[in-house]
C-alpha atoms as one frame of an Amber mdcrd trajectory, in Angstrom:
protein
   3.934   4.223  29.559   5.776   1.341  31.234   2.675  -0.858  31.050   2.256
  -0.059  27.370   5.887  -0.870  26.615   5.559  -4.242  28.337   2.322  -4.811
  26.442   3.883  -4.167  23.032   6.940  -6.257  23.925   4.569  -9.094  24.775
   2.779  -8.549  21.446   6.065  -8.853  19.555   6.982 -11.968  21.488   3.755
 -13.680  20.451   4.477 -12.873  16.810   8.035 -14.191  17.110   6.950 -17.399
  18.840   4.162 -17.928  16.330   6.550 -17.591  13.390   9.130 -19.853  15.054
   6.454 -22.483  15.623   5.434 -22.388  11.974   8.963 -22.662  10.604  10.116
 -25.319  13.079   7.216 -27.563  12.067   8.201 -27.374   8.399  10.826 -29.450
   6.651  13.865 -27.422   5.611  13.085 -27.799   1.912   9.480 -26.607   2.457
  10.248 -23.399   4.374  10.339 -21.227   1.250   7.021 -22.723   0.127   5.057
 -21.466   3.136   2.072 -19.453   1.918   2.242 -15.875   3.218  -1.525 -15.641
   3.702  -1.477 -18.834   5.748   1.420 -17.477   7.795  -0.519 -14.325   8.692
  -3.622 -16.389   9.407  -1.788 -18.474  11.996  -0.155 -15.398  13.545  -3.557
 -13.688  13.733  -5.013 -16.705  15.538  -2.271 -16.533  18.163  -2.674 -12.758
  18.510  -6.408 -13.169  19.045  -5.700 -15.525  21.946  -3.116 -13.064  23.281
  -5.651 -10.250  23.190  -8.038 -12.165  25.446  -5.500 -13.511  27.953  -5.099
 -11.629  31.285  -1.670 -10.079  31.863  -0.097  -9.529  35.264   1.575  -6.386
  33.895  -1.899  -4.966  33.194  -3.201  -5.719  36.705  -5.049  -8.778  35.478
  -6.656  -7.147  32.449  -6.301  -8.672  29.016  -4.809  -6.473  26.259  -8.261
  -6.116  24.694  -9.760  -5.056  28.032  -6.889  -2.658  28.640  -7.352  -0.813
  25.340 -11.130  -0.726  25.743 -10.785   0.733  29.253  -9.111   3.874  27.894
 -11.609   6.672  27.309  -9.298   9.523  26.280  -8.481   9.797  22.568  -5.249
  11.585  23.503  -4.050   8.615  25.521  -5.016   6.232  22.732  -3.020   8.296
  20.250   0.026   8.175  22.515  -0.321   4.391  22.554  -0.682   4.483  18.769
   2.589   6.405  18.415   4.435   4.158  20.845   3.099   1.022  19.191   4.066
   2.288  15.751   7.670   2.503  16.951   7.705  -0.778  18.869   5.465  -3.259
  17.053   7.027  -5.644  14.554   3.799  -5.874  12.571   0.685  -3.741  12.439
  -0.774  -2.508  15.714  -3.038  -4.722  17.848  -6.533  -4.895  16.373  -8.213
  -3.937  19.632  -6.187  -0.708  19.809  -7.102   0.234  16.242 -10.753  -0.668
  16.863 -10.832   1.457  20.015  -9.394   4.446  18.160 -11.852   3.863  15.301
 -14.748   4.153  17.755 -14.059   7.905  17.845 -15.112   8.093  14.175 -14.367
  11.490  12.581 -12.313  12.649  15.552 -10.046   9.646  15.060  -9.831  10.290
  11.317  -8.921  13.933  11.931  -6.169  13.021  14.367  -4.684  10.355  12.104
  -4.845  12.715   9.126  -2.834  15.278  11.078  -0.286  12.627  11.931  -0.216
  11.209   8.406   0.553  14.572   6.818   2.843  16.078   9.466   6.108  16.899
   7.686   7.887  17.596  10.977   7.069  14.100  12.197   8.161  12.610   8.871
  11.533  14.352   9.108  12.227  12.772  12.508  13.919   9.361  12.298  12.162
   8.107  15.443   8.743   9.684  15.001   8.232   8.891  11.315   6.869   5.432
  12.144   3.735   6.932  13.697   3.077   8.918  10.516   3.591   5.848   8.321
   1.245   3.827  10.529  -1.396   6.568  10.365  -1.238   6.504   6.564  -1.642
   2.719   6.568  -4.623   2.797   8.925  -6.407   5.500   6.917  -6.018   3.263
   3.887  -7.318   0.216   5.747 -10.312   2.279   6.914 -10.973   3.345   3.281
 -11.126   6.948   4.529 -12.362   8.822   1.460 -11.792  12.287   2.899  -8.118
  11.404   3.308  -7.635  11.456  -0.470  -7.200  15.228  -0.802  -4.705  15.633
   2.067  -2.721  12.574   0.954  -2.516  13.791  -2.645  -1.398  17.189  -1.353
   1.223  15.457   0.788   2.625  13.746  -2.303   3.297  17.139  -3.849   5.428
  18.125  -0.851   7.661  15.051  -0.864  11.294  15.270  -1.943  11.509  11.711
  -3.224  14.641  12.147  -5.328  16.773  13.342  -2.418  15.072  12.027   0.732
  14.917   8.286   1.383  12.306   8.732   4.125  10.055  10.572   1.688  10.253
   7.631  -0.694   8.963   5.385   2.098   6.156   7.866   2.795   5.318   7.871
  -0.916   5.027   4.089  -1.018   2.712   4.057   2.010   0.506   6.791   0.514
   0.252   4.918  -2.795  -0.812   1.753  -0.969  -3.365   3.710   1.080  -4.869
   5.390  -1.990  -5.083   2.015  -3.728  -7.041   0.618  -0.769  -9.365   3.639
  -0.721 -10.043   2.819  -4.358 -12.626   4.570  -6.488 -12.791   7.730  -4.394
  -9.099   8.339  -5.120  -9.396   7.885  -8.892 -10.556  11.402  -9.941  -7.673
  13.200  -8.214  -5.085  10.769  -9.583  -6.485  10.789 -13.115  -6.769  14.586
 -13.165  -3.068  14.888 -12.421  -1.960  12.199 -14.872  -4.098  13.607 -17.682
  -2.756  17.127 -17.184   1.000  16.544 -17.216   3.398  16.441 -20.141   6.448
  14.818 -18.560   5.959  11.770 -16.337   8.238  11.830 -13.303   8.820   9.328
 -10.510   5.702  10.448  -8.628   3.538  10.023 -11.721   4.835   6.512 -12.290
   3.928   5.693  -8.696   0.426   7.069  -9.307   0.078   4.846 -12.368   1.093
   1.914 -10.201  -1.532   2.987  -7.672  -4.258   2.690 -10.305  -3.152  -0.836
 -11.197  -3.186  -1.863  -7.517  -6.840  -0.968  -7.062  -9.199  -3.923  -6.891
 -10.743  -3.695 -10.364 -13.836  -5.714  -9.436 -14.663  -3.241  -6.665 -14.700
  -0.245  -9.022 -17.895   1.056 -10.606 -17.953   0.495 -14.374 -17.530   4.194
 -15.165 -14.642   4.503 -12.708 -13.069   1.320 -14.079 -13.267   2.670 -17.629
 -11.772   5.969 -16.466  -8.809   4.103 -14.975  -8.336   2.061 -18.140  -8.407
   5.103 -20.409  -5.950   6.935 -18.166  -3.517   4.008 -18.212  -3.768   3.629
 -21.988  -3.413   7.353 -22.688  -0.500   7.582 -20.272   1.245   4.748 -22.121
   0.804   6.560 -25.423   2.046   9.891 -24.019   4.895   8.898 -21.722   8.483
   8.352 -22.827   8.961   5.282 -20.621   6.875   2.932 -22.776   8.167  -0.128
 -20.954   6.753   1.101 -17.648   3.441   2.080 -19.236   3.155  -1.354 -20.835
   3.829  -3.087 -17.527   1.039  -1.048 -15.910  -1.433  -1.992 -18.652  -0.465
  -5.636 -18.263  -0.918  -5.436 -14.499  -4.359  -3.842 -14.851  -5.468  -6.761
 -16.983  -7.839  -5.202 -19.536  -7.442  -6.859 -22.940  -8.689  -3.741 -24.718
  -5.127  -2.440 -24.409  -3.703  -5.048 -26.803  -4.267  -3.019 -30.029  -2.594
   0.062 -28.520   0.403  -1.962 -27.347   0.879  -3.805 -30.629   0.165  -0.655
 -32.598   3.024   1.159 -30.897   5.444  -1.642 -31.811   4.260  -1.721 -35.422
   4.688   2.039 -35.788   8.167   2.017 -34.254   9.728  -1.126 -35.723  12.927
   0.671 -36.632  13.533   2.474 -33.351  12.111   0.389 -30.508  14.742  -1.081
 -28.190  14.799  -4.729 -27.192  13.925  -4.187 -23.510  10.869  -2.088 -24.345
   9.769  -4.625 -26.947  10.037  -7.455 -24.411   7.997  -5.559 -21.804   5.289
  -4.777 -24.357   5.278  -8.375 -25.574   4.966  -9.608 -21.984   2.030  -7.262
 -21.365   0.273  -8.402 -24.546   0.681 -12.062 -23.582  -0.565 -11.424 -20.034
  -3.624  -9.722 -21.528  -4.409 -12.810 -23.601  -2.859 -11.791 -26.922   0.321
 -12.584 -28.812   2.913 -10.917 -31.037   3.190 -13.733 -33.593   2.231 -11.437
 -36.468   5.016  -8.959 -35.716   8.432  -9.851 -37.102  11.264  -7.729 -35.777
  15.002  -8.329 -35.522  17.404  -6.818 -33.029  21.129  -6.479 -33.528
């Protein structure tokens, strides 16, 4: 693996030099104004050049050629695990593309890695599991939904910091998968009485999905779930924030209606979060007069 280690070190160096170049060319007062998308675009351009440039450490092969020369999925997965531990950003595109060429075999292997609780309990190995979850999300792997949802049920997020990181990665992956993940998430949220931390994360997952990419029926299902969850959950502030994030103005009557029905008991923080959601959805609270001590 010495070649691979040198390869990933070189990959990190390109990223570091690319970022340094960007920041050194900016005036001090403009550094915080650098657009993140533009930053990644420039880094990607430099990484593309790196992928095509021959490396002495690879016997004259370029990184792209090196990854494409590997024909064993097992060896590619070992590189995947090593890269997950070493790489400062995501893995090299040519490595991911080479693994993806194995289609369902690749999906099966990454699913095993993504849901392996032994790996996730190991401080050094957990990075490979987190990376597998991310890649499955980027691939929009629909058959990963069931195993990932099942994984969520096994996490000990209130006592295990690593599990909280796993949870966040799974939520992001499910959001990328999109519509195929909606039924499983909605079924859980519609069936519970008390909303815990996991359920709040699942609500957030629904709001992260690209609304324009959802079929109309799926979109309406998500909206109804978010609205009904707001009405049923005790943490109204969180539910209101989710409705505001989702961006469907049909939620305005439900939000304002809750305030009007609870004028004497609503706390200031909850009121402010509901008001913010209403405004973000295109409405206002001008017709509601309420005083707080």
